Amino acid sequence: MTELDQCREEIDLIDQQLTALFEKRMETVLKVGEYKKAHDLPILDAGREEAVIKKNIERLSNPAFHRELSDFYQALMAITKETQQRLMDESED
């Protein structure tokens, strides 16, 4: 096995873990969406988004990935908002 193959195998294992964590996160996102719906709260909480990004950037061991992690969380939160919006839209039907 080449070094490249080993790296790809490691990425595959990491992706497997990321997928499981993503699924768990999205299930919790739906719970948050249900709460927001029941309490007539807006989907967007800009302060919360900023706090989540900041908190996770501070957790980085390698600060060279600051921008990438920020982009990652911004994309993840965009998916979160879309999912919660879909939940809100479905309840209106």
Short mmCIF file of N, CA, C and O in Angstrom, two decimals:
data_model
loop_
_atom_site.label_atom_id
_atom_site.label_comp_id
_atom_site.label_asym_id
_atom_site.label_seq_id
_atom_site.Cartn_x
_atom_site.Cartn_y
_atom_site.Cartn_z
N MET A 1 0.85 -1.17 0.00
CA MET A 1 0.00 0.00 0.00
C MET A 1 0.90 1.25 0.00
O MET A 1 1.83 1.35 0.78
N THR A 2 0.57 2.17 -0.88
CA THR A 2 1.37 3.39 -0.97
C THR A 2 1.00 4.37 0.15
O THR A 2 -0.03 4.22 0.82
N GLU A 3 1.83 5.36 0.32
CA GLU A 3 1.55 6.39 1.33
C GLU A 3 0.24 7.10 1.01
O GLU A 3 -0.55 7.40 1.90
N LEU A 4 0.00 7.33 -0.29
CA LEU A 4 -1.24 7.96 -0.71
C LEU A 4 -2.44 7.09 -0.34
O LEU A 4 -3.45 7.58 0.19
N ASP A 5 -2.34 5.80 -0.59
CA ASP A 5 -3.43 4.88 -0.23
C ASP A 5 -3.68 4.88 1.28
O ASP A 5 -4.83 4.85 1.72
N GLN A 6 -2.62 4.93 2.05
CA GLN A 6 -2.76 4.96 3.51
C GLN A 6 -3.47 6.24 3.97
O GLN A 6 -4.35 6.19 4.83
N CYS A 7 -3.09 7.35 3.36
CA CYS A 7 -3.74 8.62 3.70
C CYS A 7 -5.22 8.59 3.32
O CYS A 7 -6.08 9.04 4.09
N ARG A 8 -5.53 8.02 2.17
CA ARG A 8 -6.92 7.94 1.73
C ARG A 8 -7.73 7.01 2.64
O ARG A 8 -8.89 7.28 2.93
N GLU A 9 -7.09 5.95 3.09
CA GLU A 9 -7.77 5.04 4.01
C GLU A 9 -8.06 5.77 5.34
O GLU A 9 -9.14 5.61 5.91
N GLU A 10 -7.13 6.55 5.79
CA GLU A 10 -7.32 7.32 7.02
C GLU A 10 -8.46 8.33 6.83
O GLU A 10 -9.31 8.51 7.72
N ILE A 11 -8.49 9.00 5.68
CA ILE A 11 -9.58 9.93 5.38
C ILE A 11 -10.92 9.22 5.38
O ILE A 11 -11.92 9.74 5.90
N ASP A 12 -10.97 8.03 4.80
CA ASP A 12 -12.21 7.26 4.77
C ASP A 12 -12.72 6.96 6.19
O ASP A 12 -13.91 7.04 6.46
N LEU A 13 -11.81 6.61 7.08
CA LEU A 13 -12.19 6.35 8.47
C LEU A 13 -12.69 7.61 9.17
O LEU A 13 -13.68 7.58 9.91
N ILE A 14 -12.01 8.71 8.91
CA ILE A 14 -12.44 9.99 9.49
C ILE A 14 -13.81 10.37 8.93
O ILE A 14 -14.69 10.82 9.68
N ASP A 15 -14.00 10.18 7.63
CA ASP A 15 -15.30 10.51 7.01
C ASP A 15 -16.42 9.67 7.62
O ASP A 15 -17.54 10.16 7.80
N GLN A 16 -16.13 8.44 7.93
CA GLN A 16 -17.12 7.57 8.56
C GLN A 16 -17.55 8.17 9.91
O GLN A 16 -18.73 8.22 10.23
N GLN A 17 -16.58 8.63 10.68
CA GLN A 17 -16.88 9.25 11.97
C GLN A 17 -17.63 10.56 11.79
O GLN A 17 -18.58 10.86 12.52
N LEU A 18 -17.19 11.36 10.82
CA LEU A 18 -17.87 12.62 10.54
C LEU A 18 -19.33 12.41 10.16
O LEU A 18 -20.21 13.16 10.58
N THR A 19 -19.58 11.40 9.36
CA THR A 19 -20.95 11.11 8.93
C THR A 19 -21.83 10.77 10.13
O THR A 19 -22.96 11.26 10.25
N ALA A 20 -21.33 9.93 11.01
CA ALA A 20 -22.09 9.57 12.21
C ALA A 20 -22.34 10.79 13.09
O ALA A 20 -23.46 10.99 13.60
N LEU A 21 -21.35 11.64 13.25
CA LEU A 21 -21.50 12.84 14.05
C LEU A 21 -22.43 13.85 13.37
O LEU A 21 -23.24 14.51 14.04
N PHE A 22 -22.35 13.94 12.07
CA PHE A 22 -23.25 14.83 11.31
C PHE A 22 -24.70 14.40 11.51
O PHE A 22 -25.57 15.23 11.77
N GLU A 23 -24.94 13.11 11.38
CA GLU A 23 -26.29 12.60 11.56
C GLU A 23 -26.81 12.91 12.97
O GLU A 23 -27.95 13.37 13.14
N LYS A 24 -25.99 12.70 13.96
CA LYS A 24 -26.38 12.99 15.34
C LYS A 24 -26.65 14.48 15.52
O LYS A 24 -27.62 14.88 16.17
N ARG A 25 -25.80 15.31 14.92
CA ARG A 25 -25.99 16.76 15.02
C ARG A 25 -27.29 17.17 14.36
O ARG A 25 -28.04 17.99 14.89
N MET A 26 -27.59 16.62 13.19
CA MET A 26 -28.80 16.99 12.47
C MET A 26 -30.06 16.54 13.21
O MET A 26 -31.07 17.23 13.19
N GLU A 27 -30.00 15.40 13.87
CA GLU A 27 -31.14 14.96 14.68
C GLU A 27 -31.39 15.96 15.81
O GLU A 27 -32.54 16.28 16.13
N THR A 28 -30.33 16.47 16.40
CA THR A 28 -30.46 17.47 17.45
C THR A 28 -30.93 18.80 16.88
O THR A 28 -31.73 19.51 17.51
N VAL A 29 -30.47 19.14 15.69
CA VAL A 29 -30.93 20.35 15.00
C VAL A 29 -32.45 20.32 14.82
O VAL A 29 -33.12 21.34 14.99
N LEU A 30 -32.99 19.17 14.49
CA LEU A 30 -34.44 19.05 14.34
C LEU A 30 -35.15 19.27 15.68
O LEU A 30 -36.22 19.89 15.72
N LYS A 31 -34.56 18.81 16.76
CA LYS A 31 -35.14 19.06 18.09
C LYS A 31 -35.14 20.56 18.39
O LYS A 31 -36.11 21.09 18.93
N VAL A 32 -34.04 21.23 18.05
CA VAL A 32 -33.96 22.67 18.25
C VAL A 32 -35.02 23.36 17.39
O VAL A 32 -35.70 24.28 17.83
N GLY A 33 -35.18 22.89 16.16
CA GLY A 33 -36.19 23.46 15.27
C GLY A 33 -37.60 23.29 15.82
O GLY A 33 -38.42 24.22 15.74
N GLU A 34 -37.88 22.14 16.39
CA GLU A 34 -39.19 21.91 17.01
C GLU A 34 -39.41 22.87 18.17
O GLU A 34 -40.50 23.41 18.36
N TYR A 35 -38.37 23.08 18.98
CA TYR A 35 -38.46 24.01 20.10
C TYR A 35 -38.73 25.42 19.59
O TYR A 35 -39.61 26.14 20.12
N LYS A 36 -37.97 25.84 18.59
CA LYS A 36 -38.15 27.18 18.03
C LYS A 36 -39.56 27.35 17.47
O LYS A 36 -40.18 28.40 17.65
N LYS A 37 -40.05 26.32 16.82
CA LYS A 37 -41.39 26.35 16.25
C LYS A 37 -42.43 26.49 17.36
O LYS A 37 -43.32 27.32 17.30
N ALA A 38 -42.30 25.70 18.40
CA ALA A 38 -43.26 25.70 19.50
C ALA A 38 -43.25 27.01 20.28
O ALA A 38 -44.27 27.41 20.85
N HIS A 39 -42.10 27.68 20.30
CA HIS A 39 -41.97 28.92 21.06
C HIS A 39 -41.90 30.16 20.16
O HIS A 39 -41.53 31.25 20.62
N ASP A 40 -42.24 29.97 18.89
CA ASP A 40 -42.28 31.06 17.91
C ASP A 40 -40.98 31.87 17.88
O ASP A 40 -40.99 33.09 17.95
N LEU A 41 -39.87 31.15 17.83
CA LEU A 41 -38.55 31.77 17.78
C LEU A 41 -38.03 31.76 16.34
O LEU A 41 -38.34 30.85 15.57
N PRO A 42 -37.21 32.74 15.99
CA PRO A 42 -36.66 32.77 14.63
C PRO A 42 -35.61 31.67 14.45
O PRO A 42 -34.98 31.23 15.42
N ILE A 43 -35.42 31.27 13.21
CA ILE A 43 -34.41 30.26 12.90
C ILE A 43 -33.02 30.84 13.12
O ILE A 43 -32.17 30.20 13.72
N LEU A 44 -32.79 32.03 12.64
CA LEU A 44 -31.45 32.64 12.73
C LEU A 44 -31.21 33.23 14.10
O LEU A 44 -32.01 34.01 14.62
N ASP A 45 -30.09 32.84 14.68
CA ASP A 45 -29.58 33.44 15.91
C ASP A 45 -28.11 33.77 15.63
O ASP A 45 -27.22 32.96 15.89
N ALA A 46 -27.90 34.95 15.05
CA ALA A 46 -26.55 35.33 14.60
C ALA A 46 -25.53 35.32 15.74
O ALA A 46 -24.38 34.90 15.54
N GLY A 47 -25.94 35.74 16.91
CA GLY A 47 -25.02 35.72 18.05
C GLY A 47 -24.58 34.32 18.40
O GLY A 47 -23.41 34.08 18.71
N ARG A 48 -25.51 33.38 18.35
CA ARG A 48 -25.19 31.98 18.63
C ARG A 48 -24.22 31.45 17.58
O ARG A 48 -23.26 30.76 17.90
N GLU A 49 -24.47 31.77 16.31
CA GLU A 49 -23.58 31.30 15.24
C GLU A 49 -22.15 31.81 15.46
O GLU A 49 -21.20 31.05 15.35
N GLU A 50 -22.03 33.10 15.75
CA GLU A 50 -20.70 33.66 15.98
C GLU A 50 -20.01 32.99 17.17
O GLU A 50 -18.82 32.70 17.12
N ALA A 51 -20.78 32.73 18.23
CA ALA A 51 -20.21 32.10 19.43
C ALA A 51 -19.74 30.68 19.13
O ALA A 51 -18.68 30.26 19.60
N VAL A 52 -20.52 29.94 18.34
CA VAL A 52 -20.15 28.56 17.99
C VAL A 52 -18.85 28.55 17.19
O VAL A 52 -17.94 27.76 17.46
N ILE A 53 -18.77 29.43 16.21
CA ILE A 53 -17.56 29.48 15.38
C ILE A 53 -16.35 29.86 16.24
O ILE A 53 -15.31 29.21 16.19
N LYS A 54 -16.50 30.90 17.04
CA LYS A 54 -15.39 31.36 17.90
C LYS A 54 -14.94 30.26 18.85
O LYS A 54 -13.75 29.99 18.99
N LYS A 55 -15.91 29.62 19.49
CA LYS A 55 -15.58 28.57 20.47
C LYS A 55 -14.81 27.42 19.81
O LYS A 55 -13.85 26.90 20.37
N ASN A 56 -15.22 27.04 18.61
CA ASN A 56 -14.56 25.92 17.95
C ASN A 56 -13.22 26.30 17.37
O ASN A 56 -12.30 25.46 17.34
N ILE A 57 -13.06 27.53 16.94
CA ILE A 57 -11.75 27.99 16.49
C ILE A 57 -10.76 27.96 17.66
O ILE A 57 -9.61 27.56 17.50
N GLU A 58 -11.23 28.32 18.84
CA GLU A 58 -10.37 28.28 20.02
C GLU A 58 -9.95 26.86 20.38
O GLU A 58 -8.94 26.65 21.04
N ARG A 59 -10.71 25.88 19.94
CA ARG A 59 -10.39 24.47 20.22
C ARG A 59 -9.33 23.91 19.28
O ARG A 59 -8.82 22.81 19.51
N LEU A 60 -9.03 24.62 18.23
CA LEU A 60 -8.05 24.12 17.26
C LEU A 60 -6.69 23.91 17.90
O LEU A 60 -6.20 24.76 18.63
N SER A 61 -6.09 22.78 17.59
CA SER A 61 -4.70 22.54 17.98
C SER A 61 -3.76 23.24 17.02
O SER A 61 -2.68 23.69 17.41
N ASN A 62 -4.18 23.30 15.76
CA ASN A 62 -3.35 23.92 14.73
C ASN A 62 -4.08 25.17 14.21
O ASN A 62 -4.99 25.07 13.39
N PRO A 63 -3.67 26.35 14.67
CA PRO A 63 -4.36 27.57 14.28
C PRO A 63 -4.26 27.89 12.78
O PRO A 63 -4.97 28.75 12.29
N ALA A 64 -3.43 27.17 12.07
CA ALA A 64 -3.33 27.39 10.63
C ALA A 64 -4.64 27.04 9.91
O ALA A 64 -4.87 27.48 8.79
N PHE A 65 -5.51 26.27 10.59
CA PHE A 65 -6.78 25.87 9.98
C PHE A 65 -7.94 26.78 10.39
O PHE A 65 -9.10 26.43 10.19
N HIS A 66 -7.63 27.94 10.94
CA HIS A 66 -8.65 28.88 11.41
C HIS A 66 -9.68 29.17 10.32
O HIS A 66 -10.89 29.05 10.54
N ARG A 67 -9.23 29.59 9.17
CA ARG A 67 -10.15 29.96 8.07
C ARG A 67 -10.98 28.76 7.62
O ARG A 67 -12.18 28.87 7.41
N GLU A 68 -10.34 27.62 7.46
CA GLU A 68 -11.04 26.43 6.99
C GLU A 68 -12.12 25.99 7.98
O GLU A 68 -13.22 25.61 7.58
N LEU A 69 -11.79 26.06 9.28
CA LEU A 69 -12.78 25.66 10.28
C LEU A 69 -13.94 26.65 10.31
O LEU A 69 -15.10 26.25 10.43
N SER A 70 -13.64 27.91 10.18
CA SER A 70 -14.69 28.93 10.12
C SER A 70 -15.60 28.66 8.93
O SER A 70 -16.83 28.68 9.05
N ASP A 71 -15.02 28.40 7.77
CA ASP A 71 -15.81 28.09 6.57
C ASP A 71 -16.64 26.83 6.78
O ASP A 71 -17.81 26.77 6.36
N PHE A 72 -16.05 25.83 7.41
CA PHE A 72 -16.75 24.57 7.67
C PHE A 72 -17.99 24.82 8.52
O PHE A 72 -19.08 24.35 8.20
N TYR A 73 -17.83 25.57 9.60
CA TYR A 73 -18.97 25.82 10.49
C TYR A 73 -20.01 26.73 9.83
O TYR A 73 -21.21 26.56 10.05
N GLN A 74 -19.58 27.67 9.03
CA GLN A 74 -20.55 28.51 8.32
C GLN A 74 -21.38 27.66 7.36
O GLN A 74 -22.60 27.83 7.29
N ALA A 75 -20.74 26.74 6.67
CA ALA A 75 -21.47 25.84 5.76
C ALA A 75 -22.39 24.92 6.55
O ALA A 75 -23.55 24.69 6.15
N LEU A 76 -21.91 24.41 7.65
CA LEU A 76 -22.71 23.52 8.48
C LEU A 76 -23.94 24.24 9.02
O LEU A 76 -25.05 23.71 9.02
N MET A 77 -23.77 25.49 9.43
CA MET A 77 -24.91 26.24 9.95
C MET A 77 -25.87 26.65 8.85
O MET A 77 -27.08 26.76 9.10
N ALA A 78 -25.39 26.84 7.65
CA ALA A 78 -26.30 27.10 6.52
C ALA A 78 -27.19 25.88 6.29
O ALA A 78 -28.41 26.01 6.08
N ILE A 79 -26.61 24.69 6.35
CA ILE A 79 -27.39 23.46 6.22
C ILE A 79 -28.39 23.34 7.36
O ILE A 79 -29.54 22.97 7.16
N THR A 80 -27.96 23.70 8.56
CA THR A 80 -28.82 23.66 9.73
C THR A 80 -30.04 24.56 9.54
O THR A 80 -31.18 24.15 9.78
N LYS A 81 -29.80 25.79 9.10
CA LYS A 81 -30.90 26.73 8.90
C LYS A 81 -31.85 26.24 7.80
O LYS A 81 -33.07 26.36 7.95
N GLU A 82 -31.30 25.69 6.73
CA GLU A 82 -32.15 25.14 5.66
C GLU A 82 -33.01 24.00 6.19
O GLU A 82 -34.20 23.89 5.85
N THR A 83 -32.43 23.16 7.01
CA THR A 83 -33.16 22.02 7.58
C THR A 83 -34.27 22.51 8.50
O THR A 83 -35.41 22.02 8.43
N GLN A 84 -33.96 23.48 9.34
CA GLN A 84 -34.99 24.02 10.23
C GLN A 84 -36.08 24.75 9.44
O GLN A 84 -37.26 24.65 9.78
N GLN A 85 -35.70 25.44 8.38
CA GLN A 85 -36.69 26.13 7.55
C GLN A 85 -37.62 25.12 6.90
O GLN A 85 -38.83 25.33 6.83
N ARG A 86 -37.06 24.03 6.43
CA ARG A 86 -37.88 22.98 5.82
C ARG A 86 -38.87 22.42 6.85
O ARG A 86 -40.03 22.17 6.54
N LEU A 87 -38.41 22.25 8.07
CA LEU A 87 -39.27 21.79 9.15
C LEU A 87 -40.41 22.78 9.38
O LEU A 87 -41.57 22.38 9.51
N MET A 88 -40.09 24.06 9.39
CA MET A 88 -41.12 25.09 9.57
C MET A 88 -42.11 25.09 8.41
O MET A 88 -43.32 25.19 8.61
N ASP A 89 -41.59 24.98 7.19
CA ASP A 89 -42.44 24.99 6.00
C ASP A 89 -43.37 23.77 5.97
O ASP A 89 -44.54 23.90 5.58
N GLU A 90 -42.86 22.61 6.37
CA GLU A 90 -43.68 21.40 6.38
C GLU A 90 -44.83 21.52 7.36
O GLU A 90 -45.91 21.01 7.12
N SER A 91 -44.62 22.20 8.45
CA SER A 91 -45.66 22.32 9.46
C SER A 91 -46.76 23.27 9.03
O SER A 91 -47.85 23.25 9.57
N GLU A 92 -46.47 24.12 8.05
CA GLU A 92 -47.47 25.07 7.56
C GLU A 92 -48.41 24.44 6.54
O GLU A 92 -49.44 25.01 6.24
N ASP A 93 -48.05 23.30 6.01
CA ASP A 93 -48.89 22.65 4.99
C ASP A 93 -50.13 22.03 5.59
O ASP A 93 -50.30 21.72 6.67
#
